[in-house]
Amino acid sequence: MAEQLTGAEALIRSLEYEGVEVVFGMPGGAILPAYDPLLDSSIRHVLARHEQGAGHMASGYAHATGRVGVAVVTSGPAATNILTALQDAYMDSVPMVVVSGQVATTAIGNDAFQEAHTWGMSMPATKHNELVTSADEIPDLIREAFHLASTGRKGPVLIDIPKDVLGATMTWHRPGEVRLPGYRPAVKGHPKQVKAAVDLIERSERPVFYVGGGVVAAGATEELQRFAEMIHVPMVTTLMARGAFPDSNPLNLGMPGMHGTYTATTALQRSDLLITLGARFDDRITGDVKQFAPEAKVIHVDIDPAEIGKIRFADVPIVGDAKIVLEQLIAQTERGGPQPNRDAWFAAINEWRTTHPLSYEQDPDGPIQQQYVIEELQRLTGGDATIVAGVGQHQMWTSQFWRFEEPRRWINSGGLGTMGYAVPAAIGAKAGRPEDVVFAIDGDGCFQMTGSELITAAVENIPIKVAVMNNASLGMVKQWQNLFYDGRLSQTALSPTVPDFVKFAEACGCVGLRADRPSEVAGVIEQALAINDRPVLIEFTCDPEAMVFPMVPAGGSNDDIILSREDLA
Amino acid sequence: MKHVIAVIVENKPGVLARVSSMFARRGFNIHSLTVGPTEDDTMSRMTVVVDGPEMEQIIKQLYKLVHTVKVTEFEPGTAIEREIMLVRVNADAKRRGEILDAARVWEARAVDVGVATITFEVTGPPERLADFLQLMNSYGIVSLAKSGRIALPRDQKSNKKQLKSA
Ligand SMILES: Cc1ncc(C[n+]2csc(CCOP(=O)(O)OP(=O)(O)O)c2C)c(N)n1
């Protein structure tokens, strides 16, 4: 029975076919046809206030659920608005599908109203993109988009659909098998390399796992835990991998890199073998690559062959899915020999741990320290919260001080460092996991970029919680000016009182709370946790002079870690 | 050093833009790039001549493009490589004979003869074109149009290094 549908109807049905439960977006001229059948669909639409917000919502949803996040936007300015979110998702390998409207095929190239070359602009910001030229292609192209977004190295895919294609009639057909002769992501690691890896580990005296976001993406956290405990090797978890391994496990040394713990960064530096899993030797981890982990051999497991050898030579390259490769490594280790004695290595690590712990001081009569807020949040939620950060000092402190125990409960913008990520991503996370407490921990600067999405949260009944760490500055940039520009502060001061965040929250239909003193911190958090029918914002008036340490200056060697202000004298 | 790679891509709209955008974005230098049909009309063949030492990354990044099906790097001397050019040289009556004699040795065909110039078509391996150009330089080159390179492996399987995607 040949059922005739419009392209728009075929689009919505294709999304339903993928099991999509929620899309984030905003209608407009070119995408209008798609919004009509949406009315009759089971798919929930969350109306964002800005398309960048819609994109980050889809990203937060994908992070929290592991499923593909979906955004729908119109042509021109809407498509350009969502570009930031596409690039953000591309850098962090977040599975996302964005459907954008386009001017009619007959108008393309004529500088028509709200025309933008979305296909060309999004090409370097997506894993793949397509301009649909006929309504018949819609089911297969949507299937292909979800397949590409969610397999191999995950990432965003954009499908640009001209208005006349949405309006055209097509004969509905279920999408067929994806036919992409050039797309064959590797799954299993090469057995010879797996054996070589296990042999190397058995000969290594100072091994360390270097774990990246790929382990979370692959859903490989249980396998990682099994393998790490089996061979009893310490590990570092990068900014994107916080929660991939419990912080409560003594093998976890925390986050390495520019603002990593002394122990994590130094363990990489002194290691003789990096067991790299789904990590990509980002410059925020390595510092000066030439001086990074100089004595270490490298096992590099990644699903993307292009990551292997891109920055650092891999002695044992393994292309494959982290979950499956870890199973292979476990099986091979069971057949292998004993692990060498590594007492000296653990003794060194424990020494660093005791001499250089993360620390801060909260003067009960002084200004609020952000680390204190984070620890109080942890205590009062029992750690049972999904934490979403913006970009800056507050993000680094959150990564340092929150004790992560589970994957997918830490969401942030790592690769692109997108200010404004937190509020919309928290909305997406909460939409995907409504039972969870979702707390955005945001900077006052970041919040002002996308804070209007609080309206979305209130109106759409997505009761997130937001902690705005108001240090009246673009804190991270100010820190660099203090450290590297002789304290000449240029354009990094924000008003301590404008906007009034409490009133702003209230105006957006949320509850607004404020804590100005350390003694008020626990009280407002308790209040916020008791409110579940509306979004809540808490403004914490924080120390404007605080700096994030440890710090390895950009491009410097990881041997030269600045531990505190006193180190600089 | 210049490397020659063959890239088999799905014959889809925009595939050339995808490849050139990737090269630009990653900072890889293209010396020349040609694209055309193959024996299979769902596929196109690109021949790319690239500068630089990052061959492994270039090949891996090409493979990451969803529409790339196969990438082959030719070891020096293992491929049949061809270019074509049209070159217009100054040729007044006095030197015309001398120029035409030289051109005959190079199997360059005179395809247009004007009052003061002759235009030659030369096809062949890139070195031959380069040598002819050098020779013509002494007469004065008025204008030049040159194709990119096309290449096919010689029919000796063992001679070529194939890089698989995995
Ligand atoms: C979109 C964008 N613009 C600029 C920057 C550069 N930048 C990085 S951190 C930062 C300051 C962030 O300030 P705030 O949100 O108050 O956080 P804090 O560092 O004070 O915790 C800036 C401007 C960025 N990362 N993203």
XYZ file of C-alpha atoms in Angstrom, chain A:
569
model
C 0.000 0.000 0.000
C 1.705 3.106 -1.213
C 1.082 5.871 1.271
C 1.562 9.410 -0.015
C 3.202 11.795 2.438
C 4.689 15.240 2.211
C 8.415 15.536 2.761
C 7.619 17.183 6.081
C 5.437 14.272 7.167
C 8.118 11.857 6.043
C 10.650 13.776 8.126
C 8.582 13.582 11.305
C 7.761 9.937 10.699
C 11.438 9.189 10.117
C 12.309 10.843 13.427
C 9.618 8.781 15.159
C 11.041 5.712 13.468
C 14.396 6.505 15.110
C 12.703 6.535 18.498
C 13.144 10.267 18.996
C 11.208 11.401 22.073
C 12.155 15.058 22.174
C 13.518 17.669 19.774
C 14.810 21.120 20.660
C 14.285 23.983 18.272
C 12.453 26.988 16.938
C 10.225 27.287 13.855
C 10.589 29.780 11.027
C 9.831 30.261 7.355
C 11.790 27.523 5.652
C 11.136 24.826 8.269
C 7.448 25.724 8.709
C 6.103 22.708 6.806
C 7.797 20.385 9.325
C 6.157 22.060 12.298
C 2.666 21.188 11.125
C 2.909 17.378 11.269
C 4.859 17.820 14.511
C 1.547 18.837 16.097
C 0.222 15.321 15.518
C 3.404 13.539 16.576
C 4.316 11.813 19.826
C 7.593 13.720 19.718
C 7.909 16.444 22.315
C 9.192 19.797 21.061
C 11.055 22.072 23.455
C 10.948 25.648 22.222
C 14.376 27.169 22.809
C 14.930 30.935 22.975
C 17.976 30.834 20.721
C 19.138 28.148 18.317
C 22.540 27.907 19.985
C 20.577 26.961 23.073
C 18.613 24.351 21.114
C 21.893 22.840 19.939
C 23.410 22.669 23.422
C 20.154 21.209 24.736
C 20.466 18.406 22.198
C 24.063 17.960 23.319
C 23.163 17.847 27.024
C 20.438 15.336 26.228
C 22.920 13.156 24.339
C 25.521 13.340 27.129
C 23.000 12.426 29.809
C 21.222 9.624 27.958
C 23.791 8.282 25.505
C 21.153 8.645 22.778
C 21.227 10.952 19.773
C 20.158 14.530 20.598
C 18.008 16.235 17.988
C 17.511 19.909 17.121
C 15.281 21.419 14.451
C 15.851 24.956 13.206
C 14.959 27.104 10.250
C 17.266 28.496 7.554
C 19.663 31.459 7.515
C 20.154 33.066 10.926
C 18.831 30.002 12.733
C 21.308 27.788 10.953
C 24.176 30.172 11.696
C 23.043 30.390 15.330
C 23.370 26.664 15.766
C 26.829 26.455 14.199
C 28.526 27.014 17.569
C 26.651 24.074 19.029
C 27.608 21.916 16.033
C 31.294 22.713 16.358
C 31.047 22.151 20.093
C 29.510 18.711 19.568
C 32.034 17.915 16.857
C 34.986 18.643 19.145
C 33.514 16.525 21.951
C 32.187 13.707 19.692
C 28.595 14.177 20.832
C 25.968 12.262 18.835
C 23.533 14.816 17.464
C 21.300 15.294 14.455
C 20.349 18.804 13.417
C 17.622 19.306 10.836
C 17.666 22.758 9.273
C 15.222 24.311 6.877
C 16.548 25.810 3.659
C 15.083 28.154 1.075
C 13.388 26.425 -1.849
C 15.656 24.627 -4.302
C 14.589 27.125 -6.964
C 15.841 29.996 -4.789
C 19.144 28.489 -3.635
C 22.035 30.620 -4.774
C 19.911 33.710 -5.354
C 20.530 35.356 -1.977
C 16.920 34.665 -1.158
C 15.409 35.864 2.113
C 16.997 33.944 4.993
C 19.287 32.031 2.726
C 22.605 30.910 4.127
C 24.951 28.323 2.719
C 24.286 26.016 5.634
C 25.726 22.952 3.957
C 29.033 24.693 3.256
C 29.260 26.403 6.623
C 28.475 23.311 8.628
C 30.724 20.976 6.646
C 33.848 21.429 8.778
C 31.736 21.505 11.963
C 29.998 18.174 11.467
C 30.899 14.535 11.064
C 28.763 14.607 7.935
C 26.063 16.746 6.376
C 23.660 16.532 3.479
C 21.492 18.868 1.461
C 18.319 16.976 0.615
C 17.224 17.465 -2.981
C 14.155 15.257 -3.172
C 11.486 14.240 -0.663
C 12.014 10.605 -1.618
C 15.467 10.698 -0.028
C 14.239 11.801 3.393
C 13.715 8.419 5.103
C 17.097 7.082 3.999
C 18.996 10.281 4.756
C 17.521 10.547 8.253
C 18.401 6.892 8.895
C 21.897 7.547 7.624
C 22.216 10.652 9.818
C 21.327 8.741 12.989
C 23.605 5.887 11.995
C 26.558 8.200 11.423
C 25.909 10.253 14.567
C 25.764 7.239 16.848
C 28.386 4.837 15.494
C 32.151 4.920 15.109
C 33.487 8.151 16.518
C 30.204 9.806 17.380
C 29.428 13.320 16.275
C 26.913 15.793 14.928
C 25.254 15.362 11.536
C 23.276 18.110 9.806
C 20.471 17.540 7.316
C 19.483 20.656 5.381
C 16.040 20.424 3.756
C 14.706 23.040 1.315
C 11.160 24.218 1.854
C 9.841 22.877 -1.451
C 11.284 19.455 -0.634
C 9.393 19.508 2.669
C 6.250 20.403 0.727
C 6.651 17.876 -2.068
C 4.769 14.583 -2.106
C 6.578 11.285 -1.793
C 5.641 7.663 -1.465
C 6.443 6.611 2.076
C 8.861 3.772 2.465
C 10.698 2.576 5.510
C 14.375 3.421 5.289
C 16.515 0.638 3.917
C 19.883 -0.572 5.132
C 22.412 2.234 5.332
C 24.563 1.994 2.220
C 27.818 3.836 2.776
C 30.596 1.929 1.022
C 33.270 4.184 2.521
C 32.067 4.053 6.129
C 33.259 1.025 8.042
C 34.163 1.976 11.592
C 36.461 -0.526 13.214
C 35.080 -2.381 16.196
C 37.505 -5.063 17.314
C 41.133 -4.367 17.994
C 43.730 -6.287 16.029
C 44.581 -9.381 18.130
C 48.295 -8.977 17.445
C 48.239 -5.430 18.791
C 46.159 -6.482 21.783
C 48.797 -9.065 22.602
C 51.559 -6.511 22.091
C 49.753 -4.177 24.496
C 49.452 -6.821 27.183
C 53.121 -7.736 26.744
C 54.100 -4.084 27.182
C 51.970 -3.747 30.299
C 53.579 -6.851 31.791
C 56.991 -5.278 31.322
C 56.062 -1.822 32.554
C 57.085 -0.663 35.997
C 55.296 2.683 35.928
C 52.172 2.280 33.829
C 49.228 4.658 33.990
C 45.855 4.622 32.275
C 45.204 7.826 30.378
C 41.429 7.751 30.029
C 39.450 10.117 27.812
C 35.855 10.775 26.863
C 35.898 7.897 24.371
C 35.493 5.470 27.268
C 32.244 7.155 28.292
C 31.078 7.345 24.677
C 31.731 3.622 24.245
C 29.903 2.733 27.457
C 33.075 0.981 28.551
C 33.258 2.076 32.167
C 32.540 -1.330 33.686
C 35.147 -2.991 31.512
C 37.617 -0.277 32.463
C 36.995 -0.859 36.133
C 37.430 -4.594 35.726
C 40.650 -4.238 33.778
C 42.170 -1.585 36.040
C 41.504 -3.616 39.146
C 42.720 -6.776 37.485
C 46.144 -5.349 36.684
C 46.085 -2.796 39.492
C 47.271 0.179 37.492
C 46.552 3.817 38.433
C 44.708 6.118 36.105
C 44.032 9.703 35.176
C 40.635 10.770 33.883
C 40.563 13.769 31.559
C 38.026 16.589 31.710
C 35.818 14.627 29.299
C 36.259 11.398 31.242
C 35.375 12.520 34.747
C 33.010 9.825 35.998
C 34.401 7.162 33.672
C 36.009 5.645 36.768
C 34.920 6.301 40.350
C 36.841 9.030 42.119
C 36.410 7.024 45.306
C 38.622 4.272 43.897
C 42.183 4.956 45.085
C 43.513 4.037 41.628
C 41.954 7.237 40.272
C 44.429 10.104 40.445
C 41.968 12.644 39.044
C 42.181 15.004 36.115
C 45.553 15.644 34.435
C 46.690 18.683 32.489
C 46.619 22.437 32.687
C 44.495 22.506 35.844
C 44.842 18.874 36.752
C 45.920 17.461 40.077
C 49.658 17.449 40.706
C 49.533 13.678 41.066
C 47.680 13.012 37.810
C 49.860 15.316 35.736
C 53.070 14.080 37.318
C 52.095 10.434 36.997
C 51.750 10.914 33.219
C 55.019 12.778 33.202
C 57.016 10.074 35.067
C 55.291 7.077 33.554
C 57.018 4.494 31.387
C 53.758 3.412 29.726
C 50.589 5.328 28.907
C 47.627 3.032 28.397
C 45.616 5.537 26.408
C 41.912 4.826 26.008
C 39.678 7.141 23.972
C 41.851 10.184 24.603
C 43.525 12.416 22.043
C 46.591 14.087 23.572
C 44.911 17.482 23.656
C 47.240 20.417 24.284
C 45.459 21.097 27.590
C 46.682 17.669 28.710
C 50.154 17.490 27.220
C 51.440 21.030 27.622
C 54.542 21.193 25.439
C 54.258 17.930 23.498
C 58.013 17.592 23.128
C 58.414 17.513 26.895
C 55.318 15.406 27.592
C 55.783 12.037 29.307
C 59.312 11.759 27.940
C 60.017 8.202 29.108
C 56.679 6.701 28.271
C 55.853 4.191 25.616
C 52.309 4.607 24.350
C 49.464 2.171 23.842
C 46.757 4.126 22.049
C 43.253 2.698 21.756
C 40.861 4.825 19.723
C 37.945 4.259 17.415
C 39.211 7.026 15.147
C 42.382 5.922 13.340
C 43.249 9.558 12.644
C 43.734 10.235 16.361
C 46.436 7.610 16.568
C 49.806 9.159 15.885
C 48.290 12.599 15.261
C 50.044 14.233 18.206
C 52.129 11.502 19.818
C 53.666 8.396 18.301
C 51.921 5.215 19.399
C 54.149 2.197 20.064
C 51.054 0.013 20.069
C 48.202 1.466 18.012
C 44.831 -0.210 18.469
C 41.916 0.956 16.371
C 38.666 -0.189 17.887
C 35.751 0.388 20.188
C 37.009 0.927 23.741
C 34.490 -1.476 25.248
C 35.409 -4.332 22.944
C 39.135 -3.663 23.066
C 39.005 -3.621 26.876
C 37.292 -7.026 26.801
C 40.042 -8.251 24.498
C 42.701 -6.835 26.810
C 41.090 -8.539 29.794
C 40.928 -11.891 27.993
C 44.517 -11.583 26.807
C 45.735 -10.617 30.289
C 44.039 -13.685 31.753
C 46.232 -15.775 29.468
C 49.340 -13.710 30.164
C 51.986 -13.653 32.852
C 52.080 -11.895 36.210
C 52.291 -8.147 36.642
C 55.649 -6.902 37.902
C 56.088 -5.456 41.340
C 55.059 -1.824 41.194
C 55.436 -0.895 44.834
C 57.943 1.839 44.080
C 55.590 3.420 41.545
C 52.680 3.446 43.984
C 54.965 4.754 46.724
C 55.921 7.698 44.511
C 52.293 8.357 43.618
C 51.201 8.248 47.244
C 53.988 10.620 48.145
C 52.770 13.151 45.542
C 49.247 12.674 46.780
C 50.094 13.500 50.361
C 52.477 16.344 49.614
C 50.384 17.997 46.884
C 46.682 17.482 47.480
C 44.105 19.814 45.998
C 43.424 22.416 48.635
C 41.711 25.678 49.415
C 40.756 27.595 52.494
C 37.356 28.890 53.333
C 37.622 31.754 55.811
C 34.253 31.682 57.579
C 34.208 35.472 57.616
C 35.722 35.948 54.182
C 34.231 35.802 50.716
C 32.743 32.541 49.470
C 35.209 30.204 47.781
C 33.751 28.302 44.837
C 35.391 25.068 45.975
C 33.429 25.344 49.196
C 30.143 25.721 47.310
C 30.970 22.652 45.238
C 31.795 20.584 48.301
C 28.620 21.700 50.046
C 26.606 20.840 46.950
C 28.154 17.427 46.953
C 27.439 16.914 50.645
C 23.822 18.061 50.458
C 22.928 16.119 47.304
C 24.812 13.076 48.515
C 26.619 13.309 45.204
C 23.451 12.165 43.448
C 23.260 14.931 40.870
C 24.121 15.522 37.244
C 26.552 18.398 37.085
C 26.754 20.637 34.032
C 29.432 23.313 33.800
C 30.151 26.401 31.767
C 33.667 27.368 30.776
C 36.193 29.035 33.021
C 37.423 28.855 36.580
C 34.165 27.448 37.925
C 34.399 24.592 35.404
C 37.915 23.669 36.478
C 37.060 23.807 40.183
C 34.004 21.668 39.588
C 36.031 19.074 37.725
C 38.650 19.143 40.491
C 36.403 19.094 43.543
C 33.280 17.163 42.625
C 33.716 13.467 43.374
C 32.411 11.718 40.271
C 31.259 8.164 40.707
C 29.249 7.421 37.571
C 29.493 8.172 33.854
C 27.098 10.588 32.091
C 26.592 12.705 35.174
C 29.258 15.243 34.267
C 28.509 17.361 31.225
C 30.691 20.155 29.933
C 32.192 21.740 26.870
C 35.735 20.417 26.720
C 37.131 20.744 23.224
C 35.604 24.008 22.141
C 35.304 25.636 25.565
C 31.967 27.215 24.741
C 30.805 29.820 27.237
C 27.043 29.591 27.544
C 26.971 25.809 27.368
C 25.764 25.084 30.890
C 22.169 26.315 31.123
C 20.903 24.877 27.828
C 22.881 21.640 28.236
C 21.366 21.234 31.709
C 17.900 21.663 30.200
C 18.669 18.952 27.660
C 20.033 16.631 30.346
C 16.977 17.144 32.532
C 14.630 16.597 29.572
C 16.380 13.276 28.942
C 16.549 12.153 32.573
C 13.710 13.953 34.358
C 14.143 11.975 37.582
C 17.681 13.221 38.121
C 18.691 16.345 39.967
C 20.466 18.430 37.337
C 22.654 21.246 38.607
C 24.304 23.698 36.244
C 27.370 25.254 37.826
C 27.930 28.381 35.789
C 30.069 31.505 35.782
C 28.457 34.919 35.810
C 30.026 35.596 32.415
C 28.894 32.337 30.845
C 25.424 32.657 32.289
C 24.901 35.974 30.572
C 25.446 34.349 27.174
C 22.522 31.905 27.287
C 20.746 32.684 30.562
C 17.593 33.499 28.633
C 17.088 29.755 28.280
C 15.897 29.860 31.897
C 12.656 30.999 30.296
C 12.607 27.775 28.287
C 13.222 25.774 31.461
C 10.386 27.521 33.290
C 7.827 27.527 30.484
C 8.555 23.970 29.371
C 8.528 22.767 32.963
C 12.079 21.461 33.025
C 13.077 22.184 36.618
C 16.845 22.454 36.467
C 18.915 24.099 39.149
C 21.565 26.676 38.380
C 24.378 27.853 40.626
C 25.786 31.112 39.304
C 29.246 31.647 40.726
C 29.314 35.409 40.656
C 32.908 36.538 40.939
C 32.092 39.748 39.065
C 34.641 38.873 36.427
C 35.523 36.822 33.421
C 37.535 34.967 35.993
C 39.666 32.641 33.911
C 40.721 35.397 31.545
C 41.413 37.693 34.464
C 43.593 34.946 35.950
C 45.697 34.887 32.781
C 45.975 38.680 32.841
C 47.089 38.505 36.459
C 49.635 35.797 35.730
C 50.920 36.677 32.272
C 50.114 40.349 31.652
C 51.447 41.890 34.865
C 48.007 42.151 36.362
C 46.905 44.637 33.703
C 43.212 43.804 33.716
C 41.656 44.549 30.371
C 37.921 44.035 29.861
C 37.594 41.238 32.371
C 35.581 43.064 35.023
C 31.861 42.349 35.134
C 29.430 44.296 37.253
C 28.960 42.717 40.677
C 25.346 43.877 40.796
C 24.102 44.026 37.215
C 22.248 41.971 36.304
C 20.548 41.159 39.561
C 20.597 37.400 39.064
C 17.836 36.766 41.585
C 15.481 39.190 39.886
C 16.561 37.859 36.509
C 15.610 34.347 37.582
C 12.297 35.546 38.932
C 11.557 37.465 35.745
C 12.170 34.228 33.833
C 9.644 32.334 35.927
C 12.219 30.656 38.148
C 12.961 30.866 41.852
C 15.939 33.100 42.644
C 18.072 32.688 45.755
C 21.298 34.295 46.876
C 24.113 33.541 49.267
C 26.580 36.307 50.079
C 28.403 34.683 52.992
C 29.833 31.211 53.592
C 27.370 30.685 56.414
C 24.480 31.054 53.961
C 25.703 28.502 51.448
C 24.223 25.328 52.912
C 20.891 26.993 53.619
C 20.248 28.142 50.059
C 21.308 24.799 48.635
C 18.841 23.035 50.919
C 16.132 25.458 49.847
C 16.917 24.855 46.189
C 16.895 21.099 46.618
C 13.445 21.281 48.181
C 11.930 22.976 45.120
C 11.095 20.559 42.347
C 8.229 22.168 40.498
C 10.187 25.081 39.049
C 13.738 25.855 37.999
C 15.844 27.463 40.709
C 18.800 29.767 40.383
C 21.166 30.422 43.253
C 23.586 33.278 42.996
C 26.713 32.775 45.080
C 28.673 35.952 45.655
C 32.181 34.568 45.282
C 35.736 35.729 45.858
C 36.699 37.767 42.777
C 40.437 37.299 43.425
C 40.600 33.519 43.624
C 42.705 31.636 41.083
C 42.668 28.038 39.889
C 45.693 25.972 40.812
C 47.548 23.800 39.997
C 48.309 25.382 36.653
C 50.640 24.547 33.802
C 50.938 27.692 31.661
C 49.821 27.144 28.057
C 52.583 25.574 25.990
C 54.749 25.006 29.062
C 56.171 21.728 30.270
C 54.132 19.572 32.603
C 57.231 19.455 34.792
C 56.657 23.079 35.707
C 53.420 23.036 37.619
C 52.458 26.218 39.438
C 50.906 25.020 42.672
C 49.808 28.253 44.273
C 50.123 31.999 44.212
C 53.209 31.670 46.431
C 54.939 29.638 43.710
C 54.930 32.683 41.484
C 56.962 34.948 43.719
